[in-house]
Coordinates of C-alpha atoms in Angstrom, one line a residue:
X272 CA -20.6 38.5 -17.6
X273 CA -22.6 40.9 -15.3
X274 CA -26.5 40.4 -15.8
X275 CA -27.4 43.3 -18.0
X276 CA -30.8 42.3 -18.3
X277 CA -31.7 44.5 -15.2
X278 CA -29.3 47.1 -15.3
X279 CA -30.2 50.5 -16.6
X280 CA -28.5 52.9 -18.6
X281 CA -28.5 55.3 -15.9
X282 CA -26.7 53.1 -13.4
X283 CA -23.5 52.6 -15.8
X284 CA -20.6 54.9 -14.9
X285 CA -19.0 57.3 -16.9
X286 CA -16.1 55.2 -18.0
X287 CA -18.4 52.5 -18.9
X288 CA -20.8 54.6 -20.9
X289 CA -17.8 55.4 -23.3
X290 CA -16.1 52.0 -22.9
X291 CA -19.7 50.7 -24.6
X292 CA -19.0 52.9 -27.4
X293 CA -15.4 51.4 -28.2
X294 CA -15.4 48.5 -30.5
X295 CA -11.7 46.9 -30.9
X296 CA -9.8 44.6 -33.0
X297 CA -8.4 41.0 -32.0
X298 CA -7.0 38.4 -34.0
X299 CA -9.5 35.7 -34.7
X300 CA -7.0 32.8 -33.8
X301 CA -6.7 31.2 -30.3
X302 CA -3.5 31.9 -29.5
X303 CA -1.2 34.6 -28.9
X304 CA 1.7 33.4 -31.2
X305 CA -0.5 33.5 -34.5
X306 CA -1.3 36.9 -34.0
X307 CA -0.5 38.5 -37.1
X308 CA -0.9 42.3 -37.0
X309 CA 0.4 43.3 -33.2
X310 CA 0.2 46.6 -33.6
X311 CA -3.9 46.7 -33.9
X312 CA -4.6 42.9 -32.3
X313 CA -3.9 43.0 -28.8
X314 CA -2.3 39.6 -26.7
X315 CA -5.5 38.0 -24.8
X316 CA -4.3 39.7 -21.1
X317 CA -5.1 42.6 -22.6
X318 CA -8.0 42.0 -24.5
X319 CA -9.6 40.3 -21.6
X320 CA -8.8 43.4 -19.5
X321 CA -10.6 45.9 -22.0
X322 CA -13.7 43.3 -22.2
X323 CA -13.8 42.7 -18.2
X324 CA -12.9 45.4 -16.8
X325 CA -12.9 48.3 -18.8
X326 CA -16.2 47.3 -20.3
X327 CA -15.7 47.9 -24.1
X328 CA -18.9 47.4 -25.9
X329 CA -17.7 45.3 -28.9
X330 CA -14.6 43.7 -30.8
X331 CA -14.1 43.2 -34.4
X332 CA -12.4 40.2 -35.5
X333 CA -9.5 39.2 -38.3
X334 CA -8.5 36.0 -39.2
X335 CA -8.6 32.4 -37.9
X336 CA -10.8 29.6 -39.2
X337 CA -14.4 29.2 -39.5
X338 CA -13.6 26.9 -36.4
X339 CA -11.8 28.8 -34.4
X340 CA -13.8 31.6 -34.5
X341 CA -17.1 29.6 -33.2
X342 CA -15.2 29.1 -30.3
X343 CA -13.1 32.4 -30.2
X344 CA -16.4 34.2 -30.2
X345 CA -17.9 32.2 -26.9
X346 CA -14.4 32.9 -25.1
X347 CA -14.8 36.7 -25.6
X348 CA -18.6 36.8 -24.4
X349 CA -17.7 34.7 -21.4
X350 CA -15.2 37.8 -20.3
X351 CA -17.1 40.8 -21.6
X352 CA -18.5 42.9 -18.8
X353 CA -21.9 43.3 -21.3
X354 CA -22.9 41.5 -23.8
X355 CA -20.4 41.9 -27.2
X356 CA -21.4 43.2 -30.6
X357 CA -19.0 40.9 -32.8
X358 CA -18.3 41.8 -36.0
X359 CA -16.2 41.0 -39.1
X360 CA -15.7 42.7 -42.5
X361 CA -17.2 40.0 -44.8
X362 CA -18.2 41.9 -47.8
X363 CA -17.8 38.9 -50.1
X364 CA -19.1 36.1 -47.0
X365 CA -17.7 35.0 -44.1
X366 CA -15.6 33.2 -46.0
X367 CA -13.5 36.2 -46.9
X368 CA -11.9 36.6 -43.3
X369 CA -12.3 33.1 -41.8
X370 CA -11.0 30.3 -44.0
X371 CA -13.5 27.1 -44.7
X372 CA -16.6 28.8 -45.1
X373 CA -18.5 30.9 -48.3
X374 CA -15.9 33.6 -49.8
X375 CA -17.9 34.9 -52.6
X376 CA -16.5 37.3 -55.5
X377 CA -17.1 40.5 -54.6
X378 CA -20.1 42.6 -54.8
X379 CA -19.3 43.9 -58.5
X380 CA -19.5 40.5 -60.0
X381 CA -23.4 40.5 -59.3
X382 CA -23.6 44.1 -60.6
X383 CA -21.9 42.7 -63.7
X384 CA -24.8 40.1 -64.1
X385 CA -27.7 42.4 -63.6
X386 CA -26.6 43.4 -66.9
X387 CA -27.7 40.5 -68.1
X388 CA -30.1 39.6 -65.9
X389 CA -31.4 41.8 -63.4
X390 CA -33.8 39.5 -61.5
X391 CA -31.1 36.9 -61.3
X392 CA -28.7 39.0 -59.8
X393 CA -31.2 40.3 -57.1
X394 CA -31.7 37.0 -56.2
X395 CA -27.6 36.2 -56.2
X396 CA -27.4 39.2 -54.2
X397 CA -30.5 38.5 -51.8
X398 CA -29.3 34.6 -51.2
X399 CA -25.6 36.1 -50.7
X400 CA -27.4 37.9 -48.0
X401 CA -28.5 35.4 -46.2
X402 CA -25.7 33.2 -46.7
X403 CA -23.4 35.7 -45.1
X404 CA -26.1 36.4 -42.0
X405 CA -26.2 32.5 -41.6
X406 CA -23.1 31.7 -41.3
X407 CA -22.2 34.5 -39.5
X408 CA -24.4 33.3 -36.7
X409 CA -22.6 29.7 -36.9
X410 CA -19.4 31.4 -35.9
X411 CA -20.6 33.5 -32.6
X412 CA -20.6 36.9 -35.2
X413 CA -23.9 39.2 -34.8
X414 CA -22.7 42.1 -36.5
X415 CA -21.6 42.3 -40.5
X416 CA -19.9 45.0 -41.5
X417 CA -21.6 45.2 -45.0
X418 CA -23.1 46.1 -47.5
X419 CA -20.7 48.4 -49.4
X420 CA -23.0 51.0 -50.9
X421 CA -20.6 53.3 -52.4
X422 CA -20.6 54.3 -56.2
X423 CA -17.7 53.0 -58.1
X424 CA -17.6 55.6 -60.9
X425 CA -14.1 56.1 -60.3
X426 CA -12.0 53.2 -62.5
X427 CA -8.5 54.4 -60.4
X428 CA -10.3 53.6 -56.8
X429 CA -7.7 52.0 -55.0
X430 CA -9.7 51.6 -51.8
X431 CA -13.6 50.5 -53.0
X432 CA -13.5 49.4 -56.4
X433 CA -15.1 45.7 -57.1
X434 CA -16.3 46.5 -53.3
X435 CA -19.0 48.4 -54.7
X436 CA -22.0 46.5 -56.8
X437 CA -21.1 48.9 -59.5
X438 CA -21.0 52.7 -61.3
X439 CA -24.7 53.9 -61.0
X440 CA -26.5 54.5 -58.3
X441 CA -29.6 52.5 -59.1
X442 CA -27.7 49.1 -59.8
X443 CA -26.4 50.1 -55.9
X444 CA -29.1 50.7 -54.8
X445 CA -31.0 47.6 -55.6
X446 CA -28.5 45.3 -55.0
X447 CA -27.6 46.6 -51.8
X448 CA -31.2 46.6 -50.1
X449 CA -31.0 43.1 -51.8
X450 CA -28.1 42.1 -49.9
X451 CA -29.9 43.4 -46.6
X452 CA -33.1 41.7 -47.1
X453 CA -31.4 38.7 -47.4
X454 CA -30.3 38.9 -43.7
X455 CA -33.2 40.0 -42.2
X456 CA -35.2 37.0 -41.1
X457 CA -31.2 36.5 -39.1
X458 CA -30.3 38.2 -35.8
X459 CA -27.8 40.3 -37.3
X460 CA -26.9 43.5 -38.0
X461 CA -25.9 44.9 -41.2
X462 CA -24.0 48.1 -42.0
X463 CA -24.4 50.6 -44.7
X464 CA -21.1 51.9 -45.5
X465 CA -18.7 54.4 -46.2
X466 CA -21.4 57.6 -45.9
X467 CA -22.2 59.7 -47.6
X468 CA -20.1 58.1 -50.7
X469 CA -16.0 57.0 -51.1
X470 CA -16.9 55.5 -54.8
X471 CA -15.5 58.5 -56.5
X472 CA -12.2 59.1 -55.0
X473 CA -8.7 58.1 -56.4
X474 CA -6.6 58.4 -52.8
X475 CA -6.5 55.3 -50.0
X476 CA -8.2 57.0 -47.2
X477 CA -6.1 54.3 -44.8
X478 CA -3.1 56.4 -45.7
X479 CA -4.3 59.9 -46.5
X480 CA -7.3 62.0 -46.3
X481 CA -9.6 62.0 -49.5
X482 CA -11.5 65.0 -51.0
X483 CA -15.1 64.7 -52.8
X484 CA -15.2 68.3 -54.7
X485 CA -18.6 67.8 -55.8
X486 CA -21.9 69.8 -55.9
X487 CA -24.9 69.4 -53.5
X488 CA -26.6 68.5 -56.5
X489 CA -24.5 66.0 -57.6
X490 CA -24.0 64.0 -54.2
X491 CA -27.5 64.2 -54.3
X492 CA -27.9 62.3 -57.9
X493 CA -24.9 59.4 -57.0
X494 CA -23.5 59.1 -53.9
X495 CA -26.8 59.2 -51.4
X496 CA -29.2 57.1 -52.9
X497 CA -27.9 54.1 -52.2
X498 CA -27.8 55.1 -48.2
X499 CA -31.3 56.6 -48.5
X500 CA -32.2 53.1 -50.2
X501 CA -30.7 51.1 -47.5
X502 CA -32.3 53.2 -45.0
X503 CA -35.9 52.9 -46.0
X504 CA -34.8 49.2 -46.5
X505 CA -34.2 48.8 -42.7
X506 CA -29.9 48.8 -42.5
X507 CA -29.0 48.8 -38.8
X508 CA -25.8 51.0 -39.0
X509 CA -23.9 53.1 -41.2
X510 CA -20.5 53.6 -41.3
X511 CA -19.0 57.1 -42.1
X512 CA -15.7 57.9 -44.3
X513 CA -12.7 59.6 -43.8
X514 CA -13.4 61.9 -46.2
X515 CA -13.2 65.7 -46.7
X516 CA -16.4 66.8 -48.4
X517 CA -16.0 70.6 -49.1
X518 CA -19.6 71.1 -50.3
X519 CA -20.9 70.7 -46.8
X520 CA -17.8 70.9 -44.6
X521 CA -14.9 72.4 -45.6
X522 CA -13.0 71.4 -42.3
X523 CA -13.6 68.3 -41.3
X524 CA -13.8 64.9 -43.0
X525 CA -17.3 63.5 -42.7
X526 CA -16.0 61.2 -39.8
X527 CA -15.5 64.2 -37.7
X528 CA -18.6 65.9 -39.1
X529 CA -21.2 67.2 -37.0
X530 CA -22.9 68.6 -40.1
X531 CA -22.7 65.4 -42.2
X532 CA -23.2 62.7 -39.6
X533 CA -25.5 64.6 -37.5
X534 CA -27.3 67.1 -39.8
X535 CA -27.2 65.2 -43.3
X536 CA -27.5 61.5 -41.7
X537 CA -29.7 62.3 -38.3
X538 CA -32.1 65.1 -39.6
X539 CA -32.0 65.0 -43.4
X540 CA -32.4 61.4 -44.4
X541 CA -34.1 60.6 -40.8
X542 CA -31.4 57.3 -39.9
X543 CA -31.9 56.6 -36.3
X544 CA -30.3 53.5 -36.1
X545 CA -26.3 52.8 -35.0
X546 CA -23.4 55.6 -36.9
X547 CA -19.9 54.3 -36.6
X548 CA -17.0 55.2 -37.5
X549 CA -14.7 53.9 -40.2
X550 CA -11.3 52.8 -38.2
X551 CA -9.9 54.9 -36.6
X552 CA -6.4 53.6 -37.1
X553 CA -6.4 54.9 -40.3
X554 CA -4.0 57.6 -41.7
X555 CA -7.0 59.9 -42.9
X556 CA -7.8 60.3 -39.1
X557 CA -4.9 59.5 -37.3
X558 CA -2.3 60.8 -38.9
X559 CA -4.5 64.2 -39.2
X560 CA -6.1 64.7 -36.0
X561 CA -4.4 62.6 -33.6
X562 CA -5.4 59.1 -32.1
X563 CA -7.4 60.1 -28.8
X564 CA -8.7 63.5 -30.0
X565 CA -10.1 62.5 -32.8
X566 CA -12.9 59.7 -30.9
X567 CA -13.8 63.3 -29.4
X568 CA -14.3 65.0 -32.2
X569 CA -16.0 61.9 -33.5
X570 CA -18.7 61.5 -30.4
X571 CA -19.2 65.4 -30.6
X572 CA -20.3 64.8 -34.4
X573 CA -22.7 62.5 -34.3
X574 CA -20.6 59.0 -33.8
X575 CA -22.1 56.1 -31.5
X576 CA -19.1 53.9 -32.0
X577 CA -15.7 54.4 -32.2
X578 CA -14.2 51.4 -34.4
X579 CA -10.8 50.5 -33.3
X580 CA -9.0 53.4 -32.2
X581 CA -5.4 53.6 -31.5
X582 CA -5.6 53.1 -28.0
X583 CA -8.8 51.7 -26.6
X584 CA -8.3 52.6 -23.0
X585 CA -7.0 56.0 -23.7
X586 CA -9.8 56.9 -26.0
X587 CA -12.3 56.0 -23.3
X588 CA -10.3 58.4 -20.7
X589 CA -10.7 60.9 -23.1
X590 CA -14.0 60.9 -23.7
X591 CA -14.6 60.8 -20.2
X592 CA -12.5 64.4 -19.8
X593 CA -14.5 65.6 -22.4
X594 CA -17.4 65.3 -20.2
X595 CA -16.7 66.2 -17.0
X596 CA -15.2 69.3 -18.9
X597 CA -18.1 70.5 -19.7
X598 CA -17.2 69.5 -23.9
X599 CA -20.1 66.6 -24.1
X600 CA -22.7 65.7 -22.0
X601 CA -23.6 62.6 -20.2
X602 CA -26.6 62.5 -21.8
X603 CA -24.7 62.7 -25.5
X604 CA -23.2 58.9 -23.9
X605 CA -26.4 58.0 -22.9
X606 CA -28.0 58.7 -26.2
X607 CA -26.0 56.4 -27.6
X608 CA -25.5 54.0 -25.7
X609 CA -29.4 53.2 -26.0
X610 CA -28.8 52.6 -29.5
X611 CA -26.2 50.3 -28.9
X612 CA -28.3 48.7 -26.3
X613 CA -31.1 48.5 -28.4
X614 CA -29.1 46.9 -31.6
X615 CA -27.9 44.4 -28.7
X616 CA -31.1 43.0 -28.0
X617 CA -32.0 42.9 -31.8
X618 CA -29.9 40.2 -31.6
X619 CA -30.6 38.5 -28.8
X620 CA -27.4 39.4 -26.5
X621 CA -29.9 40.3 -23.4
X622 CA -31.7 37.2 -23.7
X623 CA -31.2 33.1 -23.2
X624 CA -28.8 32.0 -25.9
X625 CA -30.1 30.2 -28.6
X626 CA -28.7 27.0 -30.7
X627 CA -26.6 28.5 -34.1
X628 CA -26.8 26.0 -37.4
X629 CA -23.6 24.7 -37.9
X630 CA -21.4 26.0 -40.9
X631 CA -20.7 22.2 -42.3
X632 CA -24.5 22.1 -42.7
X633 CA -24.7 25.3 -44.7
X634 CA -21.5 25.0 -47.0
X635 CA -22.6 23.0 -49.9
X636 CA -25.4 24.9 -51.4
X637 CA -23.8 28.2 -50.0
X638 CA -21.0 27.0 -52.2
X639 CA -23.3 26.5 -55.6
X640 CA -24.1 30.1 -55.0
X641 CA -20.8 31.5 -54.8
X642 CA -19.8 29.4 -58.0
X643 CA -23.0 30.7 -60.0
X644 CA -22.0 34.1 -59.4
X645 CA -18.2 33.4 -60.4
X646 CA -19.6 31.6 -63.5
X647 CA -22.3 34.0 -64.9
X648 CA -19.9 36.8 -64.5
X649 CA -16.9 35.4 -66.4
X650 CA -15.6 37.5 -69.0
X651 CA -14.2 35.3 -71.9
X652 CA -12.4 36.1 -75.2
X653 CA -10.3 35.3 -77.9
X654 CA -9.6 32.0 -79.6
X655 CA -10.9 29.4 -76.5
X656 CA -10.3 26.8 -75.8
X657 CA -6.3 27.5 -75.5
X658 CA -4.6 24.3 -77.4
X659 CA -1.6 23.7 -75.2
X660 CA 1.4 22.7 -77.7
X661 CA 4.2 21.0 -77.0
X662 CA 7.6 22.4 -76.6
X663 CA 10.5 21.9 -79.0
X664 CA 14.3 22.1 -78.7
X665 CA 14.4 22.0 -74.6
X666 CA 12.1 25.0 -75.0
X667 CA 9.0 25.1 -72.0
X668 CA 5.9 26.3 -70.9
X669 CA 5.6 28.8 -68.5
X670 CA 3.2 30.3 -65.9
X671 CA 3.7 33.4 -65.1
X672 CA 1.9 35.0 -62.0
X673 CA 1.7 38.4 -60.9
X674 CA 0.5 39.7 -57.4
X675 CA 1.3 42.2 -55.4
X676 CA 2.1 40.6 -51.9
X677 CA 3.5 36.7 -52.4
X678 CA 3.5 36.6 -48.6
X679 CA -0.3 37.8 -48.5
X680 CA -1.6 36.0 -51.2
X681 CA -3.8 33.3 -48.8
X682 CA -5.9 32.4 -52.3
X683 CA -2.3 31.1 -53.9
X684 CA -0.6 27.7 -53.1
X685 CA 0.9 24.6 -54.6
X686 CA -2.4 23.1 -54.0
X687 CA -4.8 26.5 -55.7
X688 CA -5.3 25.7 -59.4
X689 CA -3.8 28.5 -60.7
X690 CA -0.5 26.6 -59.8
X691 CA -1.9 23.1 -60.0
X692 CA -3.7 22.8 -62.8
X693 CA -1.0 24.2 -65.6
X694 CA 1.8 22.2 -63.6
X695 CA -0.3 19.1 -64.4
X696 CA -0.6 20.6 -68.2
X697 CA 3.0 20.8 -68.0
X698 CA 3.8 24.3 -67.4
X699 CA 6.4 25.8 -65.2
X700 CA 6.2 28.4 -62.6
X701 CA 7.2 32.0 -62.4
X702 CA 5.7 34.1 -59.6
X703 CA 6.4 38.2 -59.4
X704 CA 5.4 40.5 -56.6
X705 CA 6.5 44.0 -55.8
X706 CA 9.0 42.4 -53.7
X707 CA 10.8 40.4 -56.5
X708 CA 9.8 42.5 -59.7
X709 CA 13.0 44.9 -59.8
X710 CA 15.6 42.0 -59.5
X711 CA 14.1 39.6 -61.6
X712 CA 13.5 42.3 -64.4
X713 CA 16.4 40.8 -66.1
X714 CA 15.9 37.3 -65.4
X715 CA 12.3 37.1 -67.0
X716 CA 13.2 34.9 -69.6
X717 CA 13.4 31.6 -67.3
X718 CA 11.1 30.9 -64.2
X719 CA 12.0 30.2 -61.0
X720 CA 14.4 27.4 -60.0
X721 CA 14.9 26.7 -63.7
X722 CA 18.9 26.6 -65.5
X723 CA 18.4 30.0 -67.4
X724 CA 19.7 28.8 -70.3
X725 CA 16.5 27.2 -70.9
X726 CA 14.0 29.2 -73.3
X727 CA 10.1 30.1 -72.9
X728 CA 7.9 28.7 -75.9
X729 CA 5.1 30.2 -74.6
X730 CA 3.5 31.9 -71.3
X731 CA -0.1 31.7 -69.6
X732 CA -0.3 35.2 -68.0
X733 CA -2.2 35.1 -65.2
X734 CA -2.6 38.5 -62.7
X735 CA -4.1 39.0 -59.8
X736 CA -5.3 42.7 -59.1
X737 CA -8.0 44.6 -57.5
X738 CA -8.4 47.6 -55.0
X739 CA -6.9 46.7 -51.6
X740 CA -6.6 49.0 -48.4
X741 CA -3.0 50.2 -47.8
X742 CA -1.9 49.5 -51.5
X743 CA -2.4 53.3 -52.9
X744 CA -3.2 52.2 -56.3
X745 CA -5.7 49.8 -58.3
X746 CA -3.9 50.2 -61.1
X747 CA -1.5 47.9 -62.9
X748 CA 2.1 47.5 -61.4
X749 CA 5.2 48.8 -64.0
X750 CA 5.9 44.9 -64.0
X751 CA 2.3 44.0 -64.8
X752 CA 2.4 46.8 -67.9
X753 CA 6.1 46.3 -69.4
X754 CA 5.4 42.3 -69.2
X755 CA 2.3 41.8 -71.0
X756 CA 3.9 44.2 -74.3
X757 CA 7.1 42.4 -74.3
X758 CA 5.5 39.0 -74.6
X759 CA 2.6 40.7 -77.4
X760 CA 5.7 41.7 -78.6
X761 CA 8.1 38.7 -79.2
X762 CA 4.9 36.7 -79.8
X763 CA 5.0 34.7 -76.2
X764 CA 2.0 35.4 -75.1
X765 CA -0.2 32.1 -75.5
X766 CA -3.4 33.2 -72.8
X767 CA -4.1 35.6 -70.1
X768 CA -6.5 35.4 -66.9
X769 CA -6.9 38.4 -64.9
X770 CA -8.7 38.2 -61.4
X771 CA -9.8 40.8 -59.6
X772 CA -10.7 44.1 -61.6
X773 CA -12.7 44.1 -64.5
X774 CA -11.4 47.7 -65.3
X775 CA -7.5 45.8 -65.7
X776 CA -9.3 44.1 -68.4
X777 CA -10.3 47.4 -70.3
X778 CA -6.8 48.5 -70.3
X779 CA -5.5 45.2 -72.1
X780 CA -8.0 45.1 -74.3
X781 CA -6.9 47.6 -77.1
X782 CA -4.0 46.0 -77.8
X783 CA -5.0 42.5 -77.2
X784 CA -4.7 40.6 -80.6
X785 CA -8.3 38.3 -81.1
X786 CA -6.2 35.4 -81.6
X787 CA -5.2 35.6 -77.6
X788 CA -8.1 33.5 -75.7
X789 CA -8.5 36.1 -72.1
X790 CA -10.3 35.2 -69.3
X791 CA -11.7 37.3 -66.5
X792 CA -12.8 36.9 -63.2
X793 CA -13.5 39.1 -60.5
X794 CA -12.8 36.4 -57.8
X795 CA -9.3 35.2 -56.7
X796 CA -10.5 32.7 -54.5
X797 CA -9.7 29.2 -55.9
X798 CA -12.8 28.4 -56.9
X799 CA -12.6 31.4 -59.0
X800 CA -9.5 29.8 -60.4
X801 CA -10.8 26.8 -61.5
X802 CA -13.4 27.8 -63.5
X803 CA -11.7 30.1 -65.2
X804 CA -8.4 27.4 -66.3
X805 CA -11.2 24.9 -66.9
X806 CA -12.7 27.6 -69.3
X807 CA -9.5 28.1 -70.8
X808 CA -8.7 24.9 -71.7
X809 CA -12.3 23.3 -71.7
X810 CA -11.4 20.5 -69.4
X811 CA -12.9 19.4 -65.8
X812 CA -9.2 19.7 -64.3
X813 CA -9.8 20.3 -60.9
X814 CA -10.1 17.0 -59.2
X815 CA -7.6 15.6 -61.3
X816 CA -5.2 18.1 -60.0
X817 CA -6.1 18.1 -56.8
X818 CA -5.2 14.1 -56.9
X819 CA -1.7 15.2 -58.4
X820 CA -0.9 17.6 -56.1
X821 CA -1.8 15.0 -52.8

């Protein structure tokens, strides 16, 4: 790593001026063979080319352990030309993206407890805070790429959703600058995001460009508040949205805006800190503006980093064209590249490294946190706790769980206690995803790997369904919908759990008899599965089914 203690601004080249302003994705494994998403997570030759020798000035990280991570992070700094911002989308705690540490239940669950108790949830949200910054730092990351500020007053959000801390702008707001306090006694940097608002939208904006047709008075009232609140609060970037918002641009998205980042961010609400872009991977950009000219378009707005574009290395080329052609000026990279800079030695990356705690030290009370906030915000009805009968006439009892990606579902495996714990109750397993719902429509009777002659007594429902990037919808599937009446209809319907959103919940409801026991939760995690089955059936089951199950 070149010693970028004494080296000035000035002195950089052109090409590493805009490399500085590139931050890519890599896989957070240690090998090439686990890389899971090729297309956007390069194979380490190349990654150690665009971090030696081109320069770029960060890399955002997917997947891996905990573990791996702390030492996947050291590997990249030892190549990096500069010193790397490293950063991670862990909205709900590091555990979210790297496996063994904190994953807590998304923001929404502590905006559901503020109902109840507002000071306890700023203090959920504040320790979540510095939970997240602290373990961060264990793992080599300096940069989080939260909190979610947005507004979720939309119930049809497929993209933010239980993201967001909730509907109003107020809970939002105090949460979120919550959330940042928390981290601030931590080198690390926390993010603001998507600006000016994406809480009140209905389309994925990683497949197409959304529209916000509202009033200047209205984004006034709900969607900025929370990023002026986060900016008197001391946030350290904010990240824009692909989104078109007619009102103040009626050409380019917000991403691309040189009157939204640059006039309504800059010069209206006064942020001088780091603006970065949402990826730039995503359909709303890419497919609509193309995946080099858009980083232009994107510097000449207001942008200081460009997060995972297309093609790192051809982004940086054009950026460079657009200067010597007279488009930008130097002086536009240089501008920006002193924020970067300047974030950079926030958190120590121009000065003598420093020992990190180490994430075993941290987990357990980190842990108690996470389970406090899955607990307080349980949503329980019905006749609890569910009696579990015993089947007659070769009759069983069956588990029926609905997702929509088996093959993504990390929180789900023989050993999570949504499988584990009714198998030890005696319950047999059924599992439908988008990829198995249309053939199996006819076969719903019997669950998996069972002679179908055999007959259903009863069925725990349990679904699992939130807002997810790429899936279009947060709604319920058809499968989700036409199972749940047939088994209120034939009288099979012993319990349900839902996990995820709250706003799946409001849509069973009506037609939920009171004699039905439901639980919800709005984590998936397996934590969050335990306490809700030990709920249900008012039993301590996990240990015992974790014994079973080894």
């Amino acid at each position: 790593m070149r010693n970028s203690i004494n080296l000035t601004i000035e002195n950089l080249s052109l090409p590493e001026l805009a490399a500085q302003m590139v931050v890519v994705r890599a896989s957070g494994y240690l090998f090439d063979h686990q890389i899971r998403y090729p297309e956007w997570e390069p194979p380490t030759n190349k990654l150690r080319y665009w971090l030696e020798n081109l320069g770029v000035g960060g890399v955002i990280l997917v997947g891996g352990s905990a573990a791996e991570l702390a030492v996947r992070s050291q590997l990249l700094q030892s190549w990096a030309k500069f010193p790397l911002l490293l950063a991670a989308d862990i909205e709900e705690g590091v555990g979210q993206r790297f496996a063994g540490a904190t994953w807590f239940p998304p923001p929404m669950a502590i905006g559901a407890i503020a109902g109840k108790s507002f000071s306890q949830a700023e203090a959920l949200a504040t320790a979540m805070g510095e939970i997240t910054a602290t373990e961060a730092i264990a793992i080599g990351l300096n940069w989080i790429l939260a909190p979610v500020v947005d507004v979720n007053n939309n119930p049809d959000n497929p993209v933010i959703n239980v993201r967001a801390f909730g509907e109003t702008p107020d809970l939002v707001s105090a949460l979120a600058t919550a959330f940042i306090r928390g981290t601030q006694q931590y080198p690390v940097l926390t993010t603001a995001k998507h600006f000016p608002g994406h809480g009140d939208t209905a389309v994925d904006s990683h497949l197409q460009l959304p529209s916000l047709p509202h009033s200047a008075e209205r984004l006034a009232e709900i969607e900025l508040p929370p990023f002026q609140a986060a900016i008197s609060a001391g946030v350290d970037a904010v990240m824009s949205a692909h989104l078109l918002i007619p009102e103040w641009d009626d050409k380019w998205p917000a991403t691309l805006s040189h009157q939204i980042l640059t006039g309504k961010l800059r010069q209206e609400l006064g942020f001088e800190g780091l603006i970065v872009t949402d990826a730039l991977v995503m359909g709303a950009i890419a497919g609509e503006y193309g995946a080099t000219e858009a980083a232009v378009l994107a510097v000449e707005a207001g942008a200081d980093i460009l997060l995972m574009p297309q093609d790192p290395e051809a982004t940086i080329k054009v950026v460079c064209d657009a200067v010597t052609q007279g488009r930008i000026s130097r002086s536009r990279l240089e501008i920006s590249v002193k924020r970067i800079w300047q974030a950079k030695t926030q958190v120590g990356l121009f000065s003598p490294p420093s020992s990190s705690p180490s994430v075993l030290s941290i987990l357990p009370s980190s842990l108690d946190v996470s389970a406090t906030i899955l607990r307080n915000s349980l949503l329980v009805g019905g006749a609890l706790p569910l009696q579990v009968e015993n089947p007659q006439n070769g009759e069983f009892l069956r588990n029926l769980i609905i997702v929509d990606d088996i093959l993504g579902c990390e929180f789900l495996g023989n050993h999570t206690p949504a499988i584990a714990i009714p198998k030890q109750l005696g319950y047999k397993l059924q599992i439908i995803d988008d990829r198995t719902e249309t053939h199996n429509q006819q076969s719903l009777s019997a669950p998996s790997n069972h002679p179908s002659q055999d007959r259903f007594s009863s069925t725990l429902l349990q679904i699992f369904i939130r807002g997810n990037c790429f899936r279009g919808s947060a709604g319920l599937t058809e499968a989700a919908t036409d199972l749940f009446n047939k088994l209120l209809t034939t009288g099979k319907l012993s319990a349900i759990i839902i996990y995820g959103s709250p706003y799946i919940l409001e849509k069973f409801l009506p037609t939920l008899p009171p004699s039905i026991p439901y639980i919800f939760s709005y984590g998936q995690m397996p934590t969050a599965q335990a306490i809700a089955l030990e709920t249900l059936f008012n039993q301590d089951l996990r240990k015992a089914s974790i014994r079973k199950v080894c």
